[in-house]
mmCIF file of N, CA and C in Angstrom:
data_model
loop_
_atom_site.group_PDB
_atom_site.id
_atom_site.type_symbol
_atom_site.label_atom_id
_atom_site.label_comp_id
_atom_site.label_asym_id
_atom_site.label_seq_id
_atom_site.Cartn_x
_atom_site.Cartn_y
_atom_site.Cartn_z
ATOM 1 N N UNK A 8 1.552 -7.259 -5.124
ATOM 2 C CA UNK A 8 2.269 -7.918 -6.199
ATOM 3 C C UNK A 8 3.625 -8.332 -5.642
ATOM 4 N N UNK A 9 3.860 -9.180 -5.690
ATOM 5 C CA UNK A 9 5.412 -9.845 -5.091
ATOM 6 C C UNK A 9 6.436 -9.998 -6.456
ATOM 7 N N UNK A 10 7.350 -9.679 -6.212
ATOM 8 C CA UNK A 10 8.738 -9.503 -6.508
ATOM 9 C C UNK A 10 9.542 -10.528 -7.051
ATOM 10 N N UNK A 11 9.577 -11.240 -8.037
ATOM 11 C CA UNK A 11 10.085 -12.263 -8.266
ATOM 12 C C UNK A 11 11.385 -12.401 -9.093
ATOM 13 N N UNK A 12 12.391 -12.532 -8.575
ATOM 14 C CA UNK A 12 13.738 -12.838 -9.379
ATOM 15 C C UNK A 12 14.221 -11.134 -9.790
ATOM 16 N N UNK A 13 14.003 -10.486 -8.798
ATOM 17 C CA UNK A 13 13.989 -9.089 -8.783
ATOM 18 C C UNK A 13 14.181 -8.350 -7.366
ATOM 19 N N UNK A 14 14.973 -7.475 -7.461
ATOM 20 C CA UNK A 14 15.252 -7.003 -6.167
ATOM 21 C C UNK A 14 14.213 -5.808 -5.439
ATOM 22 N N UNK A 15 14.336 -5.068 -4.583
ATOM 23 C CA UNK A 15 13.530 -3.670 -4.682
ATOM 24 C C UNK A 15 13.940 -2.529 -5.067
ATOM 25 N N UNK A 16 15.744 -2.645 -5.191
ATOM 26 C CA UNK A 16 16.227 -1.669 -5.768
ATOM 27 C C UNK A 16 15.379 -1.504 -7.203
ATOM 28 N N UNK A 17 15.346 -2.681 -8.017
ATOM 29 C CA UNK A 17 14.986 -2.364 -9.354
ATOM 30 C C UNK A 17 13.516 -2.211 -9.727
ATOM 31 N N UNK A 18 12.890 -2.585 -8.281
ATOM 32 C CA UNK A 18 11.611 -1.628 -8.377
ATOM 33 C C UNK A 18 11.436 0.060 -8.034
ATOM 34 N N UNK A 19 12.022 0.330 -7.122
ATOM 35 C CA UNK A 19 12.638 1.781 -7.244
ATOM 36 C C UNK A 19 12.758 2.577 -8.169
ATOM 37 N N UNK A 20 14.218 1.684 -8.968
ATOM 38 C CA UNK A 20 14.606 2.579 -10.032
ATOM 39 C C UNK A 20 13.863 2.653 -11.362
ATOM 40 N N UNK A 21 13.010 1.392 -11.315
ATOM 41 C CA UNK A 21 11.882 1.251 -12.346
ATOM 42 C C UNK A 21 10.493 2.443 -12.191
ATOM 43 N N UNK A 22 10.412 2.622 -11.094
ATOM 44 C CA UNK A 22 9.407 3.649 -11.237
ATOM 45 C C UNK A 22 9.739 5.024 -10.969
ATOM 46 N N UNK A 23 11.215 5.035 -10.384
ATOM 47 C CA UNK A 23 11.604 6.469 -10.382
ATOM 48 C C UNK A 23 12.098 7.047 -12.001
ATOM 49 N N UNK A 24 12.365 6.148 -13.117
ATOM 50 C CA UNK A 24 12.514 6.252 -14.187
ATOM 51 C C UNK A 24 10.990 6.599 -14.757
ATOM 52 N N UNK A 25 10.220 5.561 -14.576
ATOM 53 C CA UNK A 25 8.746 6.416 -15.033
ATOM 54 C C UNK A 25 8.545 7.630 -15.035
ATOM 55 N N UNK A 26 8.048 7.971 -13.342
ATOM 56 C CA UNK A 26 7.981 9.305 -12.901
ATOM 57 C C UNK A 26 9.109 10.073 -13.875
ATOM 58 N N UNK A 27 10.702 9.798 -13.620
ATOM 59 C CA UNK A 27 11.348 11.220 -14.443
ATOM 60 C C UNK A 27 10.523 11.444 -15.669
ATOM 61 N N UNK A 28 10.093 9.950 -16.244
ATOM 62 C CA UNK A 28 9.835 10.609 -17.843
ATOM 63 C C UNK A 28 8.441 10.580 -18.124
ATOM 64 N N UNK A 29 7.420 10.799 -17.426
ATOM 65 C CA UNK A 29 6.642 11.373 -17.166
ATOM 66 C C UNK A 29 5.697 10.141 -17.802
ATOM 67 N N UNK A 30 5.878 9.108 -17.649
ATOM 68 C CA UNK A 30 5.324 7.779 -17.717
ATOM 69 C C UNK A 30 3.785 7.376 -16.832
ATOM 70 N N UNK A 31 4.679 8.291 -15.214
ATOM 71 C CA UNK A 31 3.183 8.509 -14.132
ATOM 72 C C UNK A 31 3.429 9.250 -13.878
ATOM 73 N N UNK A 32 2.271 10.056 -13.374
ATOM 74 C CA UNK A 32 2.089 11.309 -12.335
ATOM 75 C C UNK A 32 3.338 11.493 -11.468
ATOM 76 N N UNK A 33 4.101 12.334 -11.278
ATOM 77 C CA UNK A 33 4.888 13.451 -10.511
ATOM 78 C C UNK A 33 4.551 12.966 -8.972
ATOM 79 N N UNK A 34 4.763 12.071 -8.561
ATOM 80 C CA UNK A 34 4.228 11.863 -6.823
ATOM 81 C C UNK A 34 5.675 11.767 -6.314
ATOM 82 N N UNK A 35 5.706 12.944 -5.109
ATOM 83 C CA UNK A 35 7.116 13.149 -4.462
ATOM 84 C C UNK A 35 7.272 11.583 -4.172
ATOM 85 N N UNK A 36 8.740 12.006 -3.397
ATOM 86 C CA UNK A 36 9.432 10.180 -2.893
ATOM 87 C C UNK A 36 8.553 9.822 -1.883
ATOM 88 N N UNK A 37 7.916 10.400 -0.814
ATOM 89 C CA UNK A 37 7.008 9.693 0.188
ATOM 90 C C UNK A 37 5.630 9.469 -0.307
ATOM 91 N N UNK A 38 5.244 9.850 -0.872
ATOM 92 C CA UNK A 38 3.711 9.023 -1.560
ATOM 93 C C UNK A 38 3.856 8.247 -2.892
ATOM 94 N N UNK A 39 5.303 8.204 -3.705
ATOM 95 C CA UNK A 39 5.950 6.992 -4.536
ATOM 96 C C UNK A 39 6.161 5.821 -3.519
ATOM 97 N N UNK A 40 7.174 6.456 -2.629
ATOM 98 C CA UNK A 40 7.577 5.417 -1.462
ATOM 99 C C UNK A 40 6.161 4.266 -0.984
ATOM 100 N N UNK A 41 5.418 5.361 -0.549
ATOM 101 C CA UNK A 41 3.993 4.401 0.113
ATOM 102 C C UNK A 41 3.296 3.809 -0.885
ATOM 103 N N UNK A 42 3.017 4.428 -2.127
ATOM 104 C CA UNK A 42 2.335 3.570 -3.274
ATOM 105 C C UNK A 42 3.088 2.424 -3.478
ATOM 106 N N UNK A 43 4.170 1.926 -3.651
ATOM 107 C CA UNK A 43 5.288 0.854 -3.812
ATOM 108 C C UNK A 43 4.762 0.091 -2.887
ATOM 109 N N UNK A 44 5.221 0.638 -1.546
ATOM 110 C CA UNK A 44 4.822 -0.352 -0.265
ATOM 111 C C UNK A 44 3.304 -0.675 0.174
ATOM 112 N N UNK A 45 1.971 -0.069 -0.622
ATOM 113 C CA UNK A 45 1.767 -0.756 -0.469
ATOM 114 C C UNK A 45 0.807 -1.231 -1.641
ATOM 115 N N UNK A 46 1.383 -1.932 -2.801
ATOM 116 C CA UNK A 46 0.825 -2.798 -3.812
ATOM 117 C C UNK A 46 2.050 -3.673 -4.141
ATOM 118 N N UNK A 47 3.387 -3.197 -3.256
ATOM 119 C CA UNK A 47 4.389 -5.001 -3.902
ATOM 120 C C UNK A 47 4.679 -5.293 -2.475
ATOM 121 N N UNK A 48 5.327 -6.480 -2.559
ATOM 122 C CA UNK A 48 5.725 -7.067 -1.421
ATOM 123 C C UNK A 48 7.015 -7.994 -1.744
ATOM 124 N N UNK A 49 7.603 -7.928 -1.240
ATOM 125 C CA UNK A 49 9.522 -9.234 -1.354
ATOM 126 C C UNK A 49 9.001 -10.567 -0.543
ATOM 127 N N UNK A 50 9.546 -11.431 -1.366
ATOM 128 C CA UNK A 50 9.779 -12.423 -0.354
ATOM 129 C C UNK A 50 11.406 -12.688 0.223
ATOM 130 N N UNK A 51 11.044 -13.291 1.206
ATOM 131 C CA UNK A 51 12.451 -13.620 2.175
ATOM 132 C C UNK A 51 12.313 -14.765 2.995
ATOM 133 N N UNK A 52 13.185 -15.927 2.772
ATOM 134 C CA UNK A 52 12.725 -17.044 3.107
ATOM 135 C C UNK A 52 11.462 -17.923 2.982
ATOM 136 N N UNK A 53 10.980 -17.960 2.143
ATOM 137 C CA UNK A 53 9.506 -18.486 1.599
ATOM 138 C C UNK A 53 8.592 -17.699 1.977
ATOM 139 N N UNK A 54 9.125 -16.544 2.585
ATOM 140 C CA UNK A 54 7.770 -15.778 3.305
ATOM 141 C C UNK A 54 7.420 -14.626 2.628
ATOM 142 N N UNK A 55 6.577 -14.006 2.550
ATOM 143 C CA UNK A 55 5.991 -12.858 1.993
ATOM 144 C C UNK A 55 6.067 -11.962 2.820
ATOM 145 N N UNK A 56 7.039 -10.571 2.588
ATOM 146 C CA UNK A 56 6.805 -9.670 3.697
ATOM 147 C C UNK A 56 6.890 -8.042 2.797
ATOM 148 N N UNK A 57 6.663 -7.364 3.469
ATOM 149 C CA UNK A 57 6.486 -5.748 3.160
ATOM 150 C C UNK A 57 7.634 -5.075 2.908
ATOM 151 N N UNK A 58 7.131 -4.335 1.678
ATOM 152 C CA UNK A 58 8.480 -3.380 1.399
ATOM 153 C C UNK A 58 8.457 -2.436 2.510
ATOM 154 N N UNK A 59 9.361 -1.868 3.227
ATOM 155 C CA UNK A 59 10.190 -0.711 3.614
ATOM 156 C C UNK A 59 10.608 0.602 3.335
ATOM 157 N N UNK A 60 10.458 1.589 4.172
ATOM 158 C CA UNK A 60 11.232 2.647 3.763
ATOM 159 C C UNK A 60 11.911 2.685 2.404
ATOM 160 N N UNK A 61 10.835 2.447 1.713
ATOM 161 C CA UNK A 61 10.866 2.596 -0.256
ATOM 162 C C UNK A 61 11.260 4.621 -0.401
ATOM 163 N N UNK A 62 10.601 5.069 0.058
ATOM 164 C CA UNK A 62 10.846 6.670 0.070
ATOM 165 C C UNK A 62 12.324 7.009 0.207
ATOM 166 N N UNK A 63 13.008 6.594 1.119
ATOM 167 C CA UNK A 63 14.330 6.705 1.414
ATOM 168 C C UNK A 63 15.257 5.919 0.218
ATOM 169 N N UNK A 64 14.591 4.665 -0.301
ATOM 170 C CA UNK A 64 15.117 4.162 -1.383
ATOM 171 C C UNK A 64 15.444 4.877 -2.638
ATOM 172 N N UNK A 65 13.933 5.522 -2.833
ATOM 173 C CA UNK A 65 14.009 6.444 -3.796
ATOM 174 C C UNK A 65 14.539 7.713 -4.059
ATOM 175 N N UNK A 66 14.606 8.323 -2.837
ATOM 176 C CA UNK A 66 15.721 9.295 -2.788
ATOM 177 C C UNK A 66 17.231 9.354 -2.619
ATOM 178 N N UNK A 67 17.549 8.077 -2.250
ATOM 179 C CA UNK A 67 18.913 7.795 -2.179
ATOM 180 C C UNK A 67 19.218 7.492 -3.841
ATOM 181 N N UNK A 68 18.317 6.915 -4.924
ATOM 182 C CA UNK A 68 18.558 6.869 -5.885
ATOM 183 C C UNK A 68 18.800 8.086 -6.423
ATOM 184 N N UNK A 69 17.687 8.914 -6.491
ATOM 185 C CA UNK A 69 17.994 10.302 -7.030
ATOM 186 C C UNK A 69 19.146 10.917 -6.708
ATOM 187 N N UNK A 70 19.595 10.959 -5.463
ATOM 188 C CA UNK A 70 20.598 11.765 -4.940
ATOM 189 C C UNK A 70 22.032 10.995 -5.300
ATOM 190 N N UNK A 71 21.458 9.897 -5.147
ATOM 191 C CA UNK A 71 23.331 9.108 -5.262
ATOM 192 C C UNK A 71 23.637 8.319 -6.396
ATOM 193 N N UNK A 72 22.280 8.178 -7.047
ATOM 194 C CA UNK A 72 22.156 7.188 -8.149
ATOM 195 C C UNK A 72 23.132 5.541 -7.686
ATOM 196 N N UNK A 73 23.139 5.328 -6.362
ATOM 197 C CA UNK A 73 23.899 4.184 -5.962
ATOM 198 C C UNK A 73 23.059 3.070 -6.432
ATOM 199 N N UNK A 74 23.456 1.786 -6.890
ATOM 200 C CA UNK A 74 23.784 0.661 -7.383
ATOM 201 C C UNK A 74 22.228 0.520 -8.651
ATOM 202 N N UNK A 75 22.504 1.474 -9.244
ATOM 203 C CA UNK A 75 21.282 1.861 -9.861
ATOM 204 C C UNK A 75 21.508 0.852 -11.708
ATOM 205 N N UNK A 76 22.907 0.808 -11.846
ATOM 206 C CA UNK A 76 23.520 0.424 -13.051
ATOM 207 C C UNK A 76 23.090 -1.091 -13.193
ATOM 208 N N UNK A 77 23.132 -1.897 -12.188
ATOM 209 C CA UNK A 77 22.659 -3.047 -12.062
ATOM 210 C C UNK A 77 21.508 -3.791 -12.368
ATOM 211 N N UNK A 78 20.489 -2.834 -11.330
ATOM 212 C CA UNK A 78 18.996 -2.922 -11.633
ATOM 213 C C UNK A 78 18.515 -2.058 -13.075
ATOM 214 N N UNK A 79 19.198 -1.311 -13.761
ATOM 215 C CA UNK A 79 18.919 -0.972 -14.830
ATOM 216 C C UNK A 79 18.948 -2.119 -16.183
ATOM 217 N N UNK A 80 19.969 -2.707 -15.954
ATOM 218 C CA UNK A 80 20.717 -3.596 -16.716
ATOM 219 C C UNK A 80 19.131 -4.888 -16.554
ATOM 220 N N UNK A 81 19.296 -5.111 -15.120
ATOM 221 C CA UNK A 81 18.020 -6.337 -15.482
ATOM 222 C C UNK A 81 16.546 -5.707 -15.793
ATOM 223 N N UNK A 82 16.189 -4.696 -15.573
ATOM 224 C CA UNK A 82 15.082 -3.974 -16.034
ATOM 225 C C UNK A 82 15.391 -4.173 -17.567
ATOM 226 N N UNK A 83 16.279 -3.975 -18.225
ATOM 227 C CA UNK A 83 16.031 -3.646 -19.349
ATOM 228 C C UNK A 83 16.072 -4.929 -20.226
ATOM 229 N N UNK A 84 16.772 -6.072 -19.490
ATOM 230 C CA UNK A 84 16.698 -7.731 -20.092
ATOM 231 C C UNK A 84 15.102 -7.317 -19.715
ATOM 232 N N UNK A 85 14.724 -8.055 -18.843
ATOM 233 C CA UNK A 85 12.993 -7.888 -18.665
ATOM 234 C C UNK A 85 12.702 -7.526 -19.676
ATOM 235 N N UNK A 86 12.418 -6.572 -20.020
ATOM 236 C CA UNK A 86 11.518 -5.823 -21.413
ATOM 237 C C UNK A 86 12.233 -6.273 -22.627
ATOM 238 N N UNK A 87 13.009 -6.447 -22.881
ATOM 239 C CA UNK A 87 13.913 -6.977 -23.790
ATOM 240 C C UNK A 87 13.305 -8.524 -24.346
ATOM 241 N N UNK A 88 13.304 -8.807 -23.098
ATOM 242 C CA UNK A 88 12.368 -10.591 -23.162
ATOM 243 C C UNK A 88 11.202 -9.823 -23.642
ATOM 244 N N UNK A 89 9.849 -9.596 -23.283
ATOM 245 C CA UNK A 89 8.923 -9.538 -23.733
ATOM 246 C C UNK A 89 9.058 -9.289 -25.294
ATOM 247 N N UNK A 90 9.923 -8.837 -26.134
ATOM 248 C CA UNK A 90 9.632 -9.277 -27.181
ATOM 249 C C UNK A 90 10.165 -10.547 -28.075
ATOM 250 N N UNK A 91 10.525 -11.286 -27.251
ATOM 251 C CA UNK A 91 11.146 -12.839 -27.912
ATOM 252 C C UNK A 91 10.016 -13.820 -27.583
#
């Protein structure tokens, strides 16, 4: 699934929010990490390429909650749209 008008942070924090609230199964950060990487993909320059060290993403969220306020904010327009 590719990534559109969306970063990977806010895929991260979108499913590390699941997981907390028990939305999906409890899967530590390295088998969240690898499930992420591999059913989405970013593009970069017209090209389609592979998420990354998503595991490390996800734990840097947990631990630092760094730039998490952002991607929350457009996660929550997203769903917000679906009902207009």
């Amino acid at each position: 699934i590719k990534l559109k008008d969306y970063n990977v942070t806010d895929l991260a924090v979108l499913f590390n929010h699941l997981r907390a609230e028990k939305f999906i199964h409890h899967y530590d950060d390295v088998d969240l990490g690898r499930l992420l990487e591999n059913f989405f993909c970013d593009e970069k320059d017209g090209e389609l390429v592979s998420l990354n060290r998503m595991a490390k993403s996800i734990n840097n969220l947990k631990n630092l909650n760094k730039g998490s306020n952002k991607s929350k904010e457009r996660i929550y327009q997203l769903f917000k749209n679906i009902n207009n």
